[in-house]
Amino acid sequence: MNHYVGIFNKSEQAANVDIMMDVLVDDQYYKLFCNIEDENQENYFYEDVQYQAIFSGQCYNLKELNHLLDLLGMKQREQNVAEVIVQLFHHYDVKLFEKVRGKFTMLIWDKNKQALYGVRDHFGVNPLYYSEIDGNIIISSRKKALLDILDSFEINYRALQHYFTYQYVPEPMTLNDRIHHVDAGTYFVLEKGQSIRFHRYWEPHFQPLTKDKDYFIEKIRDGLLNQVQLCMDTDKKVGSLLSGGIDSTLIVSLAKEVDPNIKTFSAGFEREGFSEVDIAKQTADVLGIENISITLSPEQYVEKIPEIIWHLEEPLADPSCIPLYFVVQEASKHVDIALSGEGSDELFGGYNIYREPFSLNAFNYVPSPVKNIIRKMAERLPENMTGKSFLLRGTTPLEERYIGNAKMFEEEEKVHFYKKYSNAISYQDITKDLFKRVEHEHPVTQMQYIDINTWLKGDILFKAETMSRANGIEVRMPFMDKEVFEIASEIPVDLKIANDTTKYILREASKGIVPEHVLNRKKLGFPVPIRHWLKNELNSWAKQVIRESEVDEFIHKEYVSNLLEAHCNNKGDYSRKIWTFLILMIWHQVFIEKRYQFEEPKELAL
């Protein structure tokens, strides 16, 4: 969705802009603008004597905010989101931001204080970028808008080194050294005579309560149903994405209570074991609703990758991003809004790795000096020897080994292929301050906190929001709500990880709502058969990408070719590592080499 907001020096020209307002900072005029052609987004402008405001995104609790105006005696007529925000901001100041539920960015200009406020939603669903160029601050909800202004693309090699660990670029960095994210749950202030300042208005805190199981079951059911109803409180057509997992199935089951005729959408692959379409269809049949599914071939899968990366604007080596693009595209033919189950794993303890602290519990009784000896011995064991990983994990502190749901390359591996490698940079640079904030929490809670602040916004929400924007449809994620998080934050660890399963209490809350065949089904995520494809159907394609890509300045391509050969000779499963290289190479072809040219869909173009 090609709406964006920004600040430009008055000499700059902004074409096809729907809203424009003048701002004066340090005796220089700026233009704030917002394009609002996209009908799938709420984009509102409001101006009164003291304030000007732009709101972009979705506000799910507008009725609640209007009620606050009633209580304050300020409600006079029907008002748009920006007008409500301005009036409440006059009363609550920056404390207002935590009261808004939804996915959004907003700008508020206070004429009296000569101060500009910019806000990003609690979880960072909607992006907000900024750059400082020639003394000017430029702000945009699209990275491309900033790239169009910059005179050159300066690769951030620190960020690139982290990409090889995380398979995405950790915020607030981007791969452009001059463009940065405003962090999730954060607002900035730009005032006369001062540099830009950032403040957290919301932080995820876990506060487990000692309550019985039934207490949490009731709260989860009521909280999620309320949020699904808020997400469906619209005149637009609403459908839902549906996989074979409990998260999307729970959302669909609750949504059916609101709309018995809701349509669902699924995607899979022809290869056995890599498709949840049959499970999704079975779920739809049990619920008595329609399911529309697509099956992707390897050729279809890779054909769209350059265009998908163009929409992403950053490399993202998560193979599930591509089928997500296609299923959202299919949904866009039938509905305006699609519900989705993202965020459940991070909030309710859904990843299998969250069970690791329990499997490693015996090491808690081993003295530190003995642990060090075991660790040194384990490091000398052959790479693929059974038990080596277990010993290394058990003797390594959590804050040194855990960086999020997926780790791609270790630091010692990067030295062999990354020409810009710096010993002064470590993947722990991203997580060490986060661990300090939760150092006294349970290890599972620590892992959840790391994932919420890294993997969730860097991968899960990033791909969902971008793939929906690319297809002119809005994806709403009921789990991604601060009220739902507050419910999850009160659940003790022993009700998240229990009975040899994950998300235990969420599964219990789903009983009687979600069909039986889904409740205790093993988590698959969104499986993509790249392990097989790289050996067969996509082998020639992968070799061509490696051969033609002009990344020699910072990558030893021979290392990548050798890794692909080793994978094809069954010396190990290196598919995800190879994929990390391939996505970066295609990103480089799109944004640096300029081999591809794409345009926004006509209805979304500026």
Coordinates of C-alpha atoms in Angstrom, one line a residue:
M1 CA 0.0 0.0 0.0
N2 CA 1.9 3.0 -1.3
H3 CA 0.7 5.5 1.2
Y4 CA 3.4 7.3 3.2
V5 CA 4.1 10.3 5.3
G6 CA 7.2 12.4 5.3
I7 CA 8.9 15.7 6.0
F8 CA 10.5 17.6 3.2
N9 CA 12.2 20.9 2.9
K10 CA 9.8 23.3 1.3
S11 CA 11.9 23.4 -1.9
E12 CA 11.1 19.7 -2.5
Q13 CA 8.1 18.7 -4.7
A14 CA 5.8 15.9 -3.7
A15 CA 3.6 14.6 -6.5
N16 CA 0.1 13.2 -6.3
V17 CA -0.3 14.0 -2.6
D18 CA -3.8 14.1 -1.1
I19 CA -3.0 15.8 2.2
M20 CA -0.4 18.5 2.7
M21 CA 0.4 20.6 5.7
D22 CA 3.0 23.2 6.5
V23 CA 5.3 22.8 9.5
L24 CA 7.9 25.4 10.8
V25 CA 10.9 24.0 12.7
D26 CA 14.0 26.1 13.4
D27 CA 12.8 28.8 11.0
Q28 CA 12.6 26.3 8.1
Y29 CA 9.4 25.3 6.5
Y30 CA 8.7 21.6 5.9
K31 CA 5.9 19.8 4.1
L32 CA 4.2 16.9 5.8
F33 CA 2.2 14.8 3.4
C34 CA 0.1 11.7 3.2
N35 CA -1.2 9.8 0.2
I36 CA -4.6 8.2 1.0
E37 CA -5.6 6.6 -2.3
D38 CA -5.6 3.1 -0.7
E39 CA -9.1 2.2 0.3
N40 CA -7.9 -0.7 2.5
Q41 CA -6.3 1.7 5.0
E42 CA -7.7 4.3 7.3
N43 CA -5.8 7.5 6.4
Y44 CA -7.1 10.6 8.1
F45 CA -6.1 14.2 8.3
Y46 CA -7.4 16.8 10.8
E47 CA -6.4 20.4 11.7
D48 CA -7.6 22.8 14.3
V49 CA -6.2 25.9 15.9
Q50 CA -3.3 24.2 17.7
Y51 CA -2.8 20.8 16.0
Q52 CA -2.5 19.1 12.7
A53 CA -2.5 15.3 12.5
I54 CA -2.2 12.5 10.1
F55 CA -3.3 9.0 11.1
S56 CA -2.5 6.0 8.8
G57 CA -3.5 2.4 9.5
Q58 CA -6.4 0.9 11.5
C59 CA -7.8 1.9 14.8
Y60 CA -9.8 -1.0 16.3
N61 CA -11.1 0.8 19.4
L62 CA -12.5 4.1 17.9
K63 CA -15.8 3.6 19.8
E64 CA -13.8 3.3 23.0
L65 CA -11.9 6.5 22.3
N66 CA -15.1 8.3 21.4
H67 CA -16.4 7.2 24.8
L68 CA -13.4 8.8 26.4
L69 CA -14.4 12.0 24.7
D70 CA -17.9 11.7 26.0
L71 CA -16.6 11.3 29.6
L72 CA -14.4 14.4 29.1
G73 CA -17.4 16.4 27.8
M74 CA -15.6 16.9 24.4
K75 CA -17.8 14.8 22.1
Q76 CA -19.9 17.0 19.8
R77 CA -20.4 15.1 16.5
E78 CA -19.2 12.2 14.4
Q79 CA -15.4 12.5 14.0
N80 CA -12.7 10.8 12.0
V81 CA -9.8 9.0 13.7
A82 CA -7.4 11.9 13.4
E83 CA -9.9 14.3 14.9
V84 CA -10.5 12.0 17.9
I85 CA -6.7 11.5 18.3
V86 CA -6.1 15.3 18.3
Q87 CA -8.8 16.1 20.9
L88 CA -7.6 13.3 23.2
F89 CA -4.0 14.3 22.7
H90 CA -4.9 17.7 24.0
H91 CA -6.0 16.1 27.2
Y92 CA -3.7 13.1 27.6
D93 CA -0.6 14.3 25.8
V94 CA 1.7 11.4 25.0
K95 CA -0.1 9.0 27.4
L96 CA -2.7 8.8 24.7
F97 CA -0.6 6.6 22.5
E98 CA -0.8 3.5 24.7
K99 CA -4.7 3.8 24.6
V100 CA -5.0 3.4 20.8
R101 CA -5.5 -0.3 19.7
G102 CA -4.7 -1.3 16.2
K103 CA -1.8 -1.1 13.7
F104 CA -0.9 2.4 12.8
T105 CA 1.5 5.3 12.3
M106 CA 0.6 8.8 13.1
L107 CA 2.1 12.3 13.0
I108 CA 0.9 15.1 15.3
W109 CA 2.1 18.7 14.8
D110 CA 1.7 21.0 17.9
K111 CA 1.8 24.5 16.5
N112 CA 2.0 26.2 19.9
K113 CA 4.9 24.1 21.1
Q114 CA 6.5 23.9 17.7
A115 CA 6.8 20.1 18.2
L116 CA 6.3 17.2 15.9
Y117 CA 5.3 13.8 17.3
G118 CA 5.6 10.6 15.3
V119 CA 4.1 7.3 16.6
R120 CA 4.4 3.6 15.6
D121 CA 2.0 1.0 17.0
H122 CA 2.6 -1.3 20.0
F123 CA 4.0 -4.3 18.2
G124 CA 5.4 -2.6 15.1
V125 CA 3.0 -4.0 12.5
N126 CA 3.0 -0.8 10.5
P127 CA 6.5 0.3 9.5
L128 CA 7.8 3.9 10.1
Y129 CA 11.2 4.9 8.7
Y130 CA 13.3 8.0 9.1
S131 CA 16.5 9.4 7.7
E132 CA 18.6 12.5 8.4
I133 CA 19.7 14.0 5.1
D134 CA 21.6 17.4 4.9
G135 CA 20.2 18.4 8.3
N136 CA 16.6 17.5 7.3
I137 CA 14.6 14.7 8.9
I138 CA 12.6 12.6 6.4
I139 CA 9.9 10.3 7.7
S140 CA 8.1 7.6 5.7
S141 CA 6.0 4.5 6.1
R142 CA 7.7 3.2 2.9
K143 CA 11.4 2.7 2.6
K144 CA 11.2 3.2 -1.2
A145 CA 10.0 6.8 -0.6
L146 CA 13.3 7.5 1.2
L147 CA 15.4 5.6 -1.4
D148 CA 13.9 7.9 -4.1
I149 CA 15.3 10.9 -2.3
L150 CA 18.8 9.5 -1.4
D151 CA 21.4 10.2 -4.0
S152 CA 23.1 6.8 -3.4
F153 CA 22.6 3.5 -1.7
E154 CA 25.1 3.0 1.1
I155 CA 24.9 -0.6 2.3
N156 CA 25.0 -1.0 6.0
Y157 CA 27.6 -3.8 6.4
R158 CA 27.0 -4.1 10.1
A159 CA 23.4 -4.8 9.4
L160 CA 24.4 -7.3 6.7
Q161 CA 26.6 -9.2 9.1
H162 CA 23.5 -9.5 11.4
Y163 CA 21.3 -10.6 8.5
F164 CA 23.4 -13.8 8.2
T165 CA 22.5 -14.7 11.7
Y166 CA 18.9 -13.6 11.9
Q167 CA 17.8 -14.2 8.3
Y168 CA 16.4 -10.7 8.4
V169 CA 17.8 -7.3 9.3
P170 CA 17.2 -6.6 13.0
E171 CA 15.5 -3.3 13.7
P172 CA 16.2 -0.4 14.0
M173 CA 18.7 -1.0 11.2
T174 CA 18.0 -1.4 7.5
L175 CA 20.4 -2.5 4.8
N176 CA 20.7 1.2 3.9
D177 CA 23.1 2.9 6.2
R178 CA 21.1 6.1 6.2
I179 CA 17.6 4.7 6.8
H180 CA 16.4 3.5 10.2
H181 CA 13.2 2.2 11.8
V182 CA 11.3 4.0 14.5
D183 CA 11.0 1.2 17.0
A184 CA 7.7 -0.6 17.9
G185 CA 5.8 1.0 20.8
T186 CA 7.8 4.2 20.3
Y187 CA 7.2 7.8 19.6
F188 CA 9.6 10.5 18.5
V189 CA 9.6 14.2 19.2
L190 CA 11.2 16.8 17.0
E191 CA 11.3 20.3 18.6
K192 CA 12.8 23.6 17.7
G193 CA 16.5 23.7 18.5
Q194 CA 16.7 20.0 19.4
S195 CA 17.6 16.8 17.7
I196 CA 15.1 14.0 17.2
R197 CA 14.3 12.2 20.5
F198 CA 12.7 8.7 20.9
H199 CA 10.6 7.4 23.8
R200 CA 9.0 4.1 24.5
Y201 CA 5.3 4.5 25.3
W202 CA 4.7 0.7 25.6
E203 CA 6.8 -2.2 26.6
P204 CA 5.8 -5.9 26.8
H205 CA 6.0 -7.0 30.5
F206 CA 5.2 -10.4 31.8
Q207 CA 3.4 -10.5 35.1
P208 CA 2.3 -14.2 35.8
L209 CA -0.5 -14.7 38.2
T210 CA -1.2 -17.6 40.5
K211 CA -4.7 -18.6 39.2
D212 CA -6.3 -21.9 38.2
K213 CA -6.5 -23.1 34.7
D214 CA -10.2 -22.2 34.3
Y215 CA -9.5 -18.5 35.1
F216 CA -7.1 -18.3 32.1
I217 CA -9.3 -20.3 29.8
E218 CA -12.2 -17.9 30.3
K219 CA -10.0 -14.8 29.9
I220 CA -8.4 -16.2 26.7
R221 CA -11.8 -17.0 25.1
D222 CA -13.4 -13.7 26.1
G223 CA -10.4 -11.6 25.1
L224 CA -9.8 -13.2 21.7
L225 CA -13.5 -13.2 20.8
N226 CA -13.7 -9.5 21.7
Q227 CA -10.7 -8.8 19.5
V228 CA -12.0 -10.8 16.6
Q229 CA -15.2 -8.9 16.8
L230 CA -13.3 -5.6 16.8
C231 CA -11.3 -6.7 13.7
M232 CA -14.6 -7.6 12.0
D233 CA -16.5 -4.5 12.9
T234 CA -16.5 -3.1 9.4
D235 CA -18.7 -2.8 6.3
K236 CA -16.0 -4.4 4.2
K237 CA -15.8 -8.1 3.3
V238 CA -13.8 -10.1 5.8
G239 CA -12.3 -13.5 5.2
S240 CA -9.5 -15.5 7.0
L241 CA -6.3 -17.3 6.2
L242 CA -6.4 -20.9 7.3
S243 CA -3.6 -23.4 7.8
G244 CA -3.6 -26.7 9.6
G245 CA -2.5 -25.2 12.9
I246 CA -4.4 -24.2 16.0
D247 CA -3.8 -20.4 15.7
S248 CA -5.5 -19.7 12.4
T249 CA -8.1 -22.3 13.2
L250 CA -9.0 -20.7 16.5
I251 CA -9.3 -17.3 14.8
V252 CA -11.5 -18.8 12.0
S253 CA -13.7 -20.6 14.6
L254 CA -14.3 -17.4 16.5
A255 CA -14.8 -15.4 13.3
K256 CA -17.5 -17.9 12.3
E257 CA -19.5 -16.8 15.3
V258 CA -19.5 -13.3 13.9
D259 CA -20.0 -14.3 10.3
P260 CA -21.3 -17.8 9.6
N261 CA -20.5 -17.4 5.9
I262 CA -16.9 -16.4 6.3
K263 CA -14.5 -17.5 3.5
T264 CA -11.1 -19.1 4.2
F265 CA -8.0 -19.3 2.1
S266 CA -5.1 -21.8 2.2
A267 CA -1.9 -22.6 0.2
G268 CA 0.3 -25.6 -0.1
F269 CA 2.6 -27.6 -2.4
E270 CA 2.3 -30.7 -4.4
R271 CA 5.0 -32.6 -2.5
E272 CA 3.8 -34.9 0.2
G273 CA 4.4 -33.6 3.7
F274 CA 4.6 -30.0 2.6
S275 CA 1.0 -29.0 2.4
E276 CA -1.7 -28.3 5.0
V277 CA -4.4 -27.8 2.4
D278 CA -6.1 -31.1 3.1
I279 CA -6.2 -30.3 6.9
A280 CA -7.5 -26.8 6.2
K281 CA -10.3 -28.2 3.9
Q282 CA -11.2 -30.7 6.6
T283 CA -11.4 -27.9 9.1
A284 CA -13.6 -25.8 6.8
D285 CA -15.9 -28.8 6.3
V286 CA -16.3 -29.4 10.0
L287 CA -17.0 -25.7 10.6
G288 CA -19.4 -25.6 7.6
I289 CA -17.6 -22.8 5.8
E290 CA -16.0 -22.3 2.4
N291 CA -12.3 -22.9 1.8
I292 CA -10.4 -21.7 -1.3
S293 CA -7.0 -23.2 -1.7
I294 CA -4.1 -22.9 -4.1
T295 CA -1.2 -25.4 -4.8
L296 CA 2.1 -23.9 -5.9
S297 CA 4.7 -25.5 -8.2
P298 CA 8.5 -24.8 -7.8
E299 CA 8.4 -22.7 -10.9
Q300 CA 5.5 -20.5 -9.7
Y301 CA 7.3 -20.2 -6.4
V302 CA 10.6 -18.7 -7.7
E303 CA 9.0 -16.7 -10.5
K304 CA 7.6 -14.1 -8.1
I305 CA 10.6 -13.8 -5.8
P306 CA 12.2 -10.6 -7.3
E307 CA 8.8 -8.8 -7.2
I308 CA 8.2 -10.0 -3.7
I309 CA 11.6 -8.8 -2.5
W310 CA 10.9 -5.5 -4.3
H311 CA 7.8 -5.1 -2.1
L312 CA 9.7 -6.2 1.0
E313 CA 12.4 -3.6 0.4
E314 CA 14.7 -5.7 2.7
P315 CA 16.0 -9.3 2.3
L316 CA 13.9 -11.8 4.3
A317 CA 15.2 -15.4 4.0
D318 CA 12.0 -17.0 5.4
P319 CA 10.8 -19.4 2.7
S320 CA 7.2 -19.1 3.9
C321 CA 7.0 -15.5 2.8
I322 CA 6.4 -16.6 -0.8
P323 CA 3.4 -18.8 -0.3
L324 CA 2.0 -16.2 2.0
Y325 CA 2.1 -13.7 -0.9
F326 CA 0.2 -16.1 -3.1
V327 CA -2.5 -17.0 -0.6
V328 CA -3.0 -13.3 0.3
Q329 CA -3.2 -12.6 -3.5
E330 CA -6.0 -15.2 -3.8
A331 CA -7.8 -13.8 -0.8
S332 CA -7.7 -10.3 -2.4
K333 CA -9.9 -11.6 -5.2
H334 CA -12.8 -12.4 -2.7
V335 CA -12.5 -10.1 0.3
D336 CA -11.1 -6.8 1.5
I337 CA -9.8 -7.9 4.8
A338 CA -8.2 -11.2 5.9
L339 CA -7.8 -12.3 9.5
S340 CA -4.6 -14.2 10.4
G341 CA -3.1 -16.0 13.4
E342 CA 0.3 -14.3 13.6
G343 CA 1.7 -13.6 17.1
S344 CA 0.2 -16.5 19.0
D345 CA 3.4 -18.4 19.3
E346 CA 5.3 -15.5 20.9
L347 CA 2.5 -14.6 23.3
F348 CA 1.4 -18.1 24.4
G349 CA 4.6 -20.1 24.1
G350 CA 4.1 -21.9 20.9
Y351 CA 7.7 -22.7 19.6
N352 CA 9.2 -26.1 20.3
I353 CA 12.4 -24.4 21.3
Y354 CA 10.6 -23.0 24.4
R355 CA 10.7 -26.5 25.8
E356 CA 14.5 -26.5 25.7
P357 CA 15.1 -25.2 29.2
F358 CA 13.2 -28.2 30.6
S359 CA 15.2 -30.7 28.5
L360 CA 18.4 -29.0 29.7
N361 CA 17.3 -28.8 33.3
A362 CA 19.9 -31.4 34.5
F363 CA 22.8 -29.0 33.6
N364 CA 21.5 -26.6 36.3
Y365 CA 23.0 -28.9 38.9
V366 CA 26.4 -29.1 37.2
P367 CA 29.1 -26.7 38.7
S368 CA 30.3 -24.0 36.3
P369 CA 33.9 -25.2 36.2
V370 CA 32.6 -28.7 35.1
K371 CA 30.3 -27.1 32.5
N372 CA 33.3 -25.3 31.0
I373 CA 35.2 -28.6 30.7
I374 CA 32.3 -30.3 29.1
R375 CA 31.8 -27.4 26.7
K376 CA 35.4 -27.5 25.5
M377 CA 35.3 -31.2 25.0
A378 CA 32.0 -30.9 23.0
E379 CA 33.5 -28.2 20.8
R380 CA 36.2 -30.8 19.6
L381 CA 33.6 -33.4 18.6
P382 CA 32.8 -33.9 14.9
E383 CA 30.2 -31.5 13.6
N384 CA 27.4 -33.9 13.0
M385 CA 28.0 -36.2 15.9
T386 CA 24.9 -37.1 17.9
G387 CA 24.8 -35.3 21.3
K388 CA 27.2 -32.5 20.4
S389 CA 24.5 -29.8 20.1
F390 CA 22.9 -31.0 23.3
L391 CA 26.1 -30.7 25.3
L392 CA 26.9 -27.2 23.8
R393 CA 23.5 -25.9 24.5
G394 CA 23.5 -27.3 28.0
T395 CA 26.8 -25.7 28.9
T396 CA 26.2 -22.3 27.3
P397 CA 24.2 -19.6 29.1
L398 CA 20.9 -18.8 27.5
E399 CA 21.9 -15.2 26.8
E400 CA 24.9 -16.4 24.8
R401 CA 23.1 -19.0 22.7
Y402 CA 19.6 -17.7 22.1
I403 CA 19.1 -14.9 19.7
G404 CA 15.5 -15.7 18.6
N405 CA 13.4 -18.3 17.0
A406 CA 15.9 -19.1 14.2
K407 CA 19.7 -18.7 14.0
M408 CA 21.3 -19.2 10.6
F409 CA 25.1 -18.7 10.8
E410 CA 27.4 -18.7 13.8
E411 CA 30.0 -15.9 13.9
E412 CA 32.8 -18.3 13.2
E413 CA 31.1 -19.4 10.0
K414 CA 30.7 -15.9 8.7
V415 CA 34.5 -15.3 8.6
H416 CA 34.7 -17.9 5.7
F417 CA 32.3 -16.1 3.3
Y418 CA 31.7 -12.5 4.5
K419 CA 34.5 -10.3 3.2
K420 CA 33.3 -7.3 5.4
Y421 CA 33.3 -9.4 8.6
S422 CA 34.2 -7.5 11.7
N423 CA 35.3 -9.1 15.0
A424 CA 33.9 -6.1 16.8
I425 CA 30.4 -7.1 15.8
S426 CA 28.5 -10.0 17.4
Y427 CA 24.9 -11.2 17.1
Q428 CA 24.7 -10.7 20.9
D429 CA 24.9 -7.0 20.2
I430 CA 21.2 -7.2 19.3
T431 CA 20.0 -9.2 22.3
K432 CA 22.3 -8.4 25.2
D433 CA 20.3 -5.3 26.4
L434 CA 17.0 -7.2 25.9
F435 CA 18.3 -10.0 28.1
K436 CA 19.2 -7.5 30.8
R437 CA 15.6 -6.3 31.0
V438 CA 14.4 -9.8 31.8
E439 CA 17.4 -11.4 33.5
H440 CA 15.4 -12.4 36.5
E441 CA 12.6 -14.0 34.6
H442 CA 12.0 -17.6 33.8
P443 CA 14.1 -18.8 30.8
V444 CA 11.0 -19.4 28.7
T445 CA 9.8 -15.9 29.5
Q446 CA 13.2 -14.6 28.5
M447 CA 13.0 -16.4 25.1
Q448 CA 9.5 -15.1 24.5
Y449 CA 10.7 -11.5 25.3
I450 CA 13.6 -11.9 22.9
D451 CA 11.3 -13.2 20.1
I452 CA 8.7 -10.4 20.6
N453 CA 11.4 -7.8 20.2
T454 CA 13.3 -9.4 17.3
W455 CA 11.7 -12.3 15.3
L456 CA 8.1 -11.2 15.7
K457 CA 8.5 -7.7 14.1
G458 CA 11.6 -8.6 12.0
D459 CA 10.0 -11.6 10.3
I460 CA 6.4 -12.6 11.2
L461 CA 4.7 -9.2 11.2
F462 CA 7.0 -7.8 8.5
K463 CA 6.1 -10.4 5.9
A464 CA 2.4 -10.4 6.8
E465 CA 1.9 -6.7 6.5
T466 CA 4.1 -6.3 3.4
M467 CA 2.5 -9.2 1.5
S468 CA -1.0 -7.8 2.2
R469 CA 0.1 -4.3 1.1
A470 CA 1.6 -5.8 -2.1
N471 CA -1.8 -7.3 -3.0
G472 CA -4.1 -4.4 -2.0
I473 CA -5.7 -6.3 0.9
E474 CA -5.6 -5.7 4.6
V475 CA -4.5 -8.4 7.0
R476 CA -5.7 -8.1 10.6
M477 CA -4.1 -10.1 13.3
P478 CA -6.2 -10.5 16.4
F479 CA -3.4 -11.9 18.6
M480 CA -1.5 -8.6 17.9
D481 CA -3.4 -6.5 20.4
K482 CA -2.1 -5.1 23.7
E483 CA -5.2 -6.3 25.6
V484 CA -4.6 -9.9 24.3
F485 CA -1.0 -9.6 25.3
E486 CA -2.0 -8.5 28.8
I487 CA -3.9 -11.8 29.1
A488 CA -1.0 -13.8 27.8
S489 CA 1.4 -12.0 30.1
E490 CA -0.4 -13.2 33.2
I491 CA -0.1 -16.9 32.3
P492 CA 2.6 -18.8 34.2
V493 CA 5.1 -20.8 32.3
D494 CA 3.8 -24.1 33.6
L495 CA 0.5 -23.4 31.8
K496 CA 2.2 -22.5 28.6
I497 CA 4.7 -25.5 28.4
A498 CA 3.0 -28.5 29.8
N499 CA 2.0 -32.1 29.1
D500 CA 4.9 -32.4 26.5
T501 CA 3.3 -29.7 24.4
T502 CA 3.5 -26.0 23.7
K503 CA 0.7 -23.4 24.1
Y504 CA -1.0 -25.8 26.5
I505 CA -3.4 -23.3 28.0
L506 CA -4.4 -21.9 24.6
R507 CA -5.1 -25.5 23.4
E508 CA -7.3 -26.0 26.5
A509 CA -9.1 -22.7 25.8
S510 CA -9.7 -23.9 22.2
K511 CA -11.4 -27.1 23.3
G512 CA -15.0 -27.1 22.1
I513 CA -14.3 -24.3 19.7
V514 CA -11.6 -25.7 17.4
P515 CA -12.2 -29.1 15.6
E516 CA -10.6 -32.1 17.4
H517 CA -8.3 -33.0 14.5
V518 CA -6.4 -29.7 14.9
L519 CA -6.2 -29.4 18.7
N520 CA -3.1 -31.6 19.3
R521 CA -1.6 -31.7 15.9
K522 CA 2.1 -31.3 15.6
K523 CA 3.2 -27.7 14.6
L524 CA 4.4 -27.4 11.0
G525 CA 4.5 -23.7 10.5
F526 CA 4.3 -23.0 6.8
P527 CA 6.6 -25.8 5.4
V528 CA 8.3 -25.2 2.1
P529 CA 10.2 -28.0 0.3
I530 CA 13.3 -26.0 -0.6
R531 CA 15.5 -28.8 0.8
H532 CA 14.3 -31.1 -2.0
W533 CA 13.9 -28.4 -4.6
L534 CA 17.5 -27.1 -4.4
K535 CA 18.6 -30.6 -5.2
N536 CA 16.2 -31.1 -8.1
E537 CA 13.7 -28.7 -9.6
L538 CA 15.4 -25.5 -8.5
N539 CA 19.1 -26.5 -8.7
S540 CA 19.8 -24.9 -12.1
W541 CA 17.9 -21.8 -11.0
A542 CA 20.0 -21.5 -7.8
K543 CA 23.3 -22.0 -9.7
Q544 CA 22.3 -19.2 -12.1
V545 CA 21.4 -16.8 -9.3
I546 CA 24.8 -17.5 -7.7
R547 CA 26.7 -17.2 -10.9
E548 CA 25.0 -14.0 -12.1
S549 CA 24.7 -12.0 -8.9
E550 CA 27.3 -9.2 -8.5
V551 CA 27.9 -9.6 -4.7
D552 CA 31.6 -10.4 -5.0
E553 CA 32.5 -7.2 -3.2
F554 CA 31.3 -8.7 0.1
I555 CA 30.6 -12.4 -0.5
H556 CA 32.9 -15.3 -1.4
K557 CA 30.6 -16.9 -4.0
E558 CA 32.7 -20.0 -4.2
Y559 CA 31.7 -20.7 -0.6
V560 CA 28.0 -20.6 -1.6
S561 CA 28.5 -22.8 -4.6
N562 CA 30.4 -25.4 -2.5
L563 CA 27.6 -25.3 0.1
L564 CA 25.0 -26.0 -2.6
E565 CA 27.2 -28.9 -3.9
A566 CA 27.5 -30.4 -0.4
H567 CA 23.7 -30.1 0.0
C568 CA 23.1 -31.9 -3.3
N569 CA 25.6 -34.6 -2.3
N570 CA 23.7 -35.2 0.9
K571 CA 26.5 -34.1 3.2
G572 CA 24.0 -32.1 5.2
D573 CA 20.9 -30.1 5.0
Y574 CA 22.2 -26.7 4.1
S575 CA 19.0 -25.5 2.4
R576 CA 18.1 -22.7 4.8
K577 CA 21.7 -21.3 4.7
I578 CA 21.8 -21.5 0.9
W579 CA 18.4 -19.8 0.8
T580 CA 19.7 -16.9 3.0
F581 CA 22.4 -16.3 0.3
L582 CA 20.0 -16.6 -2.6
I583 CA 17.5 -14.1 -1.2
L584 CA 20.3 -11.6 -0.5
M585 CA 21.6 -12.0 -4.0
I586 CA 18.2 -11.4 -5.5
W587 CA 17.7 -8.4 -3.2
H588 CA 21.0 -7.1 -4.6
Q589 CA 19.9 -7.6 -8.2
V590 CA 16.7 -5.7 -7.5
F591 CA 18.0 -2.7 -5.5
I592 CA 21.7 -2.4 -6.3
E593 CA 22.1 -3.9 -9.8
K594 CA 18.6 -2.6 -10.9
R595 CA 17.9 -5.7 -13.0
Y596 CA 14.2 -5.6 -12.4
Q597 CA 11.6 -2.9 -12.7
F598 CA 8.3 -3.2 -11.0
E599 CA 5.3 -0.9 -10.5
E600 CA 2.8 -0.6 -7.7
P601 CA -0.6 -2.1 -8.6
K602 CA -2.5 0.6 -10.5
E603 CA -5.0 1.2 -7.7
L604 CA -2.2 1.7 -5.2
A605 CA 0.2 3.8 -7.2
L606 CA 1.0 7.4 -6.3

